[in-house]
Coordinates of C-alpha atoms in Angstrom, one line a residue:
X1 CA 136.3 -77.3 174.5
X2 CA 135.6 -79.1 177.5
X3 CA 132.2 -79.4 176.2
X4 CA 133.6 -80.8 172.9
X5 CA 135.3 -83.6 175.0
X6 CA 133.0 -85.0 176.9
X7 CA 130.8 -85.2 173.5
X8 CA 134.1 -87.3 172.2
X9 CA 134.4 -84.5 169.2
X10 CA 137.9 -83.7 170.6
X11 CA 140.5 -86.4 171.6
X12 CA 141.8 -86.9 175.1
X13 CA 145.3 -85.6 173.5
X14 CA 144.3 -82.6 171.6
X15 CA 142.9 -81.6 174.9
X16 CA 145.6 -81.8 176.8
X17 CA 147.6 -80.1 174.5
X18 CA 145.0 -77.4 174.1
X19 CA 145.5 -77.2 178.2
X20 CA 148.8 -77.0 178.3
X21 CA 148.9 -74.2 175.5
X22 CA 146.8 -72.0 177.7
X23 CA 148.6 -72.6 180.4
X24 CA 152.1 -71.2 178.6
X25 CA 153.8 -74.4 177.9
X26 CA 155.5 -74.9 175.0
X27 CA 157.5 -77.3 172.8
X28 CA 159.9 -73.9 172.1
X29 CA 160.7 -73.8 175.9
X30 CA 162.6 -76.9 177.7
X31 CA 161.6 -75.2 181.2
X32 CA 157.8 -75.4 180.5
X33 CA 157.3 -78.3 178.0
X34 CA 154.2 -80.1 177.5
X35 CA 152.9 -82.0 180.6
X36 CA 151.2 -85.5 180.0
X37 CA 150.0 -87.9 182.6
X38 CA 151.4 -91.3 183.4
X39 CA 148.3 -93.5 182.1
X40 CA 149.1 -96.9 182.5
X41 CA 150.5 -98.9 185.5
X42 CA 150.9 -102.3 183.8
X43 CA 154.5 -102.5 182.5
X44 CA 154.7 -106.5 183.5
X45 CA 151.7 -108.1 181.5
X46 CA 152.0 -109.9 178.4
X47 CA 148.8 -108.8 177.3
X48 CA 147.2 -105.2 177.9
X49 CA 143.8 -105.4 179.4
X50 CA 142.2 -101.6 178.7
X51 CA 139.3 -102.7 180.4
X52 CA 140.7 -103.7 183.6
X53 CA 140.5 -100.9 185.9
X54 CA 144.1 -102.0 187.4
X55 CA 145.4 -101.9 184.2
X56 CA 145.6 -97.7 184.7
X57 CA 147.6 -95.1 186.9
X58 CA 145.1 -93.8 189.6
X59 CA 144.5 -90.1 188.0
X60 CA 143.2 -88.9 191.2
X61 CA 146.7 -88.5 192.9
X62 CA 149.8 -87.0 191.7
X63 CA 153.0 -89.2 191.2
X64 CA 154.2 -89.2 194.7
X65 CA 151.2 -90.3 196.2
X66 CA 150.1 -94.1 193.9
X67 CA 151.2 -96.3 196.6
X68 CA 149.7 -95.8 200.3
X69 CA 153.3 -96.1 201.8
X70 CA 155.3 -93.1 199.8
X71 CA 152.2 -91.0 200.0
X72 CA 152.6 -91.2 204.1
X73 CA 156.4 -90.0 203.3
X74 CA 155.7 -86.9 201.6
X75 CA 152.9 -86.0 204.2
X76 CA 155.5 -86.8 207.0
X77 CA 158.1 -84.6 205.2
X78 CA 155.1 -81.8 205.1
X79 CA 154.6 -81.9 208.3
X80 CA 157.7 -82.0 210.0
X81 CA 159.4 -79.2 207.4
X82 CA 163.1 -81.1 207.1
X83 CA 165.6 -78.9 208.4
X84 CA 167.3 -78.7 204.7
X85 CA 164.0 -77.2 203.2
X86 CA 163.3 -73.2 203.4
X87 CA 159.4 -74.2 203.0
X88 CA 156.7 -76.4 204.0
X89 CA 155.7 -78.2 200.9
X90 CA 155.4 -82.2 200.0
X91 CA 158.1 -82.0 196.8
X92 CA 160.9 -81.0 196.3
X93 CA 161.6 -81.7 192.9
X94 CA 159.2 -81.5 190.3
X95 CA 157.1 -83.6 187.4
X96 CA 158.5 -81.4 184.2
X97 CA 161.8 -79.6 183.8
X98 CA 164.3 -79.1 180.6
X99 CA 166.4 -82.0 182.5
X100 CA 163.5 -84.8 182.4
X101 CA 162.4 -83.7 178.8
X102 CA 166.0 -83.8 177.6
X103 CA 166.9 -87.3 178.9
X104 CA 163.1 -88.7 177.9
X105 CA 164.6 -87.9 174.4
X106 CA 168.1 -87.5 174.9
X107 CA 168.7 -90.4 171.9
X108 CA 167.4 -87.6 169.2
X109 CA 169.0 -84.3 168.1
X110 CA 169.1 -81.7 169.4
X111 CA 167.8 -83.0 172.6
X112 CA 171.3 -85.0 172.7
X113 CA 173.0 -81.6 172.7
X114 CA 170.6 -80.1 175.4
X115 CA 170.9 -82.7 177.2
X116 CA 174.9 -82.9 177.3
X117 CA 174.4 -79.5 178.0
X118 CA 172.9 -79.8 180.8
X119 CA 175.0 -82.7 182.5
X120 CA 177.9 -80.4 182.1
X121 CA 179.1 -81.7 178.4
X122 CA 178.8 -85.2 178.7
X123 CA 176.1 -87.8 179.1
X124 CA 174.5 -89.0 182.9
X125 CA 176.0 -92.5 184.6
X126 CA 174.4 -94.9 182.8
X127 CA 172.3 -96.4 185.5
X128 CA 170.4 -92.8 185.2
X129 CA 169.6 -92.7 181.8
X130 CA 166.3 -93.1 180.7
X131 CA 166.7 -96.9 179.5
X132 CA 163.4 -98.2 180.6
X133 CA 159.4 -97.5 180.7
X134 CA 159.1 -99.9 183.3
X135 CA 161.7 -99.0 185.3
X136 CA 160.9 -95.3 185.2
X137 CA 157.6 -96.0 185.9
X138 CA 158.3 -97.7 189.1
X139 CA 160.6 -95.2 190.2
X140 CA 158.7 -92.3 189.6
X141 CA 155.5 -94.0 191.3
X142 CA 156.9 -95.7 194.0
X143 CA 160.4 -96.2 194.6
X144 CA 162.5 -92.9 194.4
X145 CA 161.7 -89.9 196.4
X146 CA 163.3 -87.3 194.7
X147 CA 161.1 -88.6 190.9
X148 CA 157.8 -87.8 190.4
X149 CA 158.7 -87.1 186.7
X150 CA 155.0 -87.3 184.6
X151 CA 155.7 -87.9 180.4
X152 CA 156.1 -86.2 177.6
X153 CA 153.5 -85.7 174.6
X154 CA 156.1 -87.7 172.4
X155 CA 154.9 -91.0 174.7
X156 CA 151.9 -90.6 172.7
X157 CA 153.2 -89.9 168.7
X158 CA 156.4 -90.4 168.2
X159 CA 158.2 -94.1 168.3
X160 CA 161.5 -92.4 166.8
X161 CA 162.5 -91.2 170.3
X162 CA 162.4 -94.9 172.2
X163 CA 165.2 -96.2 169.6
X164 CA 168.9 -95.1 169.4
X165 CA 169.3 -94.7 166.0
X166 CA 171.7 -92.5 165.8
X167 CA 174.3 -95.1 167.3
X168 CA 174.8 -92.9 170.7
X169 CA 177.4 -94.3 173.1
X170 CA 175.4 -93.8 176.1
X171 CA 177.3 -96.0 178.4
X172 CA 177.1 -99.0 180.4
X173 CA 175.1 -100.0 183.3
X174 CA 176.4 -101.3 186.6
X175 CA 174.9 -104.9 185.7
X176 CA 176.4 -104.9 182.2
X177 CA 173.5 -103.8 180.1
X178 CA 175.2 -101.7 177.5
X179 CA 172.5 -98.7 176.5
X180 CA 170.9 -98.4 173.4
X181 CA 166.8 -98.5 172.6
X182 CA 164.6 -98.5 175.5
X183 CA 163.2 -101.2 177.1
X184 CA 159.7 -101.7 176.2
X185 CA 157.3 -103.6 178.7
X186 CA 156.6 -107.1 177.6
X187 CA 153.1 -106.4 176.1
X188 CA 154.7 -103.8 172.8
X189 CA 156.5 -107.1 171.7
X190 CA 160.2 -104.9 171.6
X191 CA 158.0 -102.8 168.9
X192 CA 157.8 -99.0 169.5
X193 CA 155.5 -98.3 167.3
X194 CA 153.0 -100.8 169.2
X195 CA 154.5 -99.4 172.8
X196 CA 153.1 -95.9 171.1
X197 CA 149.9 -97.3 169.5
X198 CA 148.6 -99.4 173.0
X199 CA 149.9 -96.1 174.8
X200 CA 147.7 -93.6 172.6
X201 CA 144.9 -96.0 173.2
X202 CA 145.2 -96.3 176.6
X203 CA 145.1 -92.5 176.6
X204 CA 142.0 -92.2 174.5
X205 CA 140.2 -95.3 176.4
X206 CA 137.1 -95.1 178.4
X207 CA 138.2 -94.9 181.8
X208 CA 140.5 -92.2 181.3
X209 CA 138.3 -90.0 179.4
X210 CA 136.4 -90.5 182.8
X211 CA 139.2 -89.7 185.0
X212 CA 141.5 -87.3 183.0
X213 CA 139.4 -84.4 184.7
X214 CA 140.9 -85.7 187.8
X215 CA 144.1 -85.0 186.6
X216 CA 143.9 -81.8 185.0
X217 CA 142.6 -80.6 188.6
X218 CA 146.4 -81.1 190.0
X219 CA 148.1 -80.3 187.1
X220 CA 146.2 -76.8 185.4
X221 CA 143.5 -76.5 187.8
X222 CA 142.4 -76.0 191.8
X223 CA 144.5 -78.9 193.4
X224 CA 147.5 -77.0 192.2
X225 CA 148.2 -74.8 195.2
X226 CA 146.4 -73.9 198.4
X227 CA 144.5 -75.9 200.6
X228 CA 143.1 -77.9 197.7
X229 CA 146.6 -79.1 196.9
X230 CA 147.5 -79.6 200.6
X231 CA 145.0 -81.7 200.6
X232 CA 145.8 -83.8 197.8
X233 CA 149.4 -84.2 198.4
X234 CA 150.2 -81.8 195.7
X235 CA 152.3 -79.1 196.8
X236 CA 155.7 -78.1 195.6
X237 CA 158.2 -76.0 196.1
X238 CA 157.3 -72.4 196.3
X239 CA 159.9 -71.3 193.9
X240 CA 158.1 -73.6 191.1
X241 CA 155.4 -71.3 191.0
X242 CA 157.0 -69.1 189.1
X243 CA 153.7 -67.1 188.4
X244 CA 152.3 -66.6 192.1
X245 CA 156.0 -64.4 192.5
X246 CA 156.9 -61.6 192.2
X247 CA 160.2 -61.0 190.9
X248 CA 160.3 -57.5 190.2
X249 CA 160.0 -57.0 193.9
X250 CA 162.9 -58.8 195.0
X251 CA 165.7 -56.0 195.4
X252 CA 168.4 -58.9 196.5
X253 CA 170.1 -59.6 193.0
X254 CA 171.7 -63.1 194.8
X255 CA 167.9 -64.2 196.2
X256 CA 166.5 -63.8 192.3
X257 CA 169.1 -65.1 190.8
X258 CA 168.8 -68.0 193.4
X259 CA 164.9 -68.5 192.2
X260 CA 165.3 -68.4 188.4
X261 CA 167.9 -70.7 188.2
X262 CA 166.1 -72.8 190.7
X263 CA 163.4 -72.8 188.4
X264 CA 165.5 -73.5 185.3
X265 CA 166.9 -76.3 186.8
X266 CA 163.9 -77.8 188.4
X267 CA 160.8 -77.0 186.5
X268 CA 157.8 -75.0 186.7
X269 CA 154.3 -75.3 187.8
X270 CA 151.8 -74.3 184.8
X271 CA 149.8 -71.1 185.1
X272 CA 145.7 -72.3 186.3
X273 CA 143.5 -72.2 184.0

């Protein structure tokens, strides 16, 4: 398949998808949904420049490490081994979990419902909704260090999920902004079904079919744990890799009961492939 890639007979996105099917995630499972990569950084321009090298998310690092300054963070917090964590590792939370899927497309059923569910039967503050690409964007990249959320596949396909149709009352933001579609970045013209199209063809564009590899290294393949990783700035919490433990050998009922909801709550690294 990988072959069949670099020969442009398979796109960018069926390969992905094709990735993170062998690597058990699933669109039936909230707690290991589809993983796709943050492409673009250019939510400001007017006009999308795909041939500008700037124009893209550096594919070579992981979420927590695109700017120079919260990169040194998460090393610091590696090294020093805060006093609240039980392991060394650079994050604590994690790029996919049922929580980040649900409020990506909280404004469709039944991820409304899940969502709810998950807040405790109602829906987040407002200020924490997903209201935003840009804003997202900059805090997963660079200003918040408890989000290094990646996307969805649906930021590829589907322009349904960025508008709310269905009339939600999702609240009210500190500022005044009442919530309703998301905010698209100036260059999708307030259209999601451009936002979708120039997103899709950032994904298929040259220089990411020359750096996706990069990528799927910290995501599915040897930058995702060990010295690799370590390395890379890419290590999480041990309980996220759900398949390096060994739960049928923990005889404390409290301890594994600790780690799966851990993982339910926060996510789960994919199986290597």
């Amino acid at each position: 398949c990988f072959l069949s890639l670099q020969k442009r007979e398979v796109s960018n996105f069926d390969y992905l998808m094709y990735l993170n099917t062998l690597a058990g995630r699933s669109y039936n499972d909230y707690m290991q949904y589809p993983v796709f990569p943050w492409v673009l950084a250019d939510y400001d321009s007017e006009t999308l420049n795909l041939t500008d090298p700037h124009t893209f998310r550096d594919l070579s690092k992981p979420m927590g490490a695109q700017t120079v300054e919260r990169k040194q963070k998460f090393i610091q917090r590696f090294n020093e081994v805060e006093k609240n964590l039980s392991a060394q590792c650079h994050y604590c939370t994690h790029y996919s979990s049922a929580i980040i899927v649900a409020s990506y497309l909280v404004r469709m059923e039944p991820f409304t419902q899940t969502f709810c569910s998950l807040q405790g039967g109602s829906f987040d503050v407002a200020d924490r909704m997903f209201h935003s690409v840009k804003s997202t964007w900059e805090s997963a990249s660079r200003d918040n260090m408890s989000d290094v959320r990646e996307l969805t596949p649906e930021f590829f396909y589907l322009p349904e999920f960025l508008t709310n149709a269905n009339h939600f009352e999702l609240g009210c933001m500190q500022d005044g902004t009442v919530l309703g579609d998301v905010q698209l970045p100036p260059w999708a013209d307030g259209d999601p079904h451009k936002f979708i199209f120039l997103n899709r063809q950032a994904l298929e564009s040259d220089y990411v079919s020359a750096h996706l590899h990069r990528w799927i290294d910290l995501i599915f393949g040897h930058k995702q744990h060990g010295s690799a990783a370590v390395e890379a700035v890419n290590t999480y919490h041990p309980y996220f890799y759900g398949d390096k433990m060994d739960l049928n050998n923990i005889k404390d009922p409290l301890i594994k009961s600790t780690i799966l909801g851990f993982i339910s709550n926060f996510g789960q690294i994919p199986k290597q492939v």
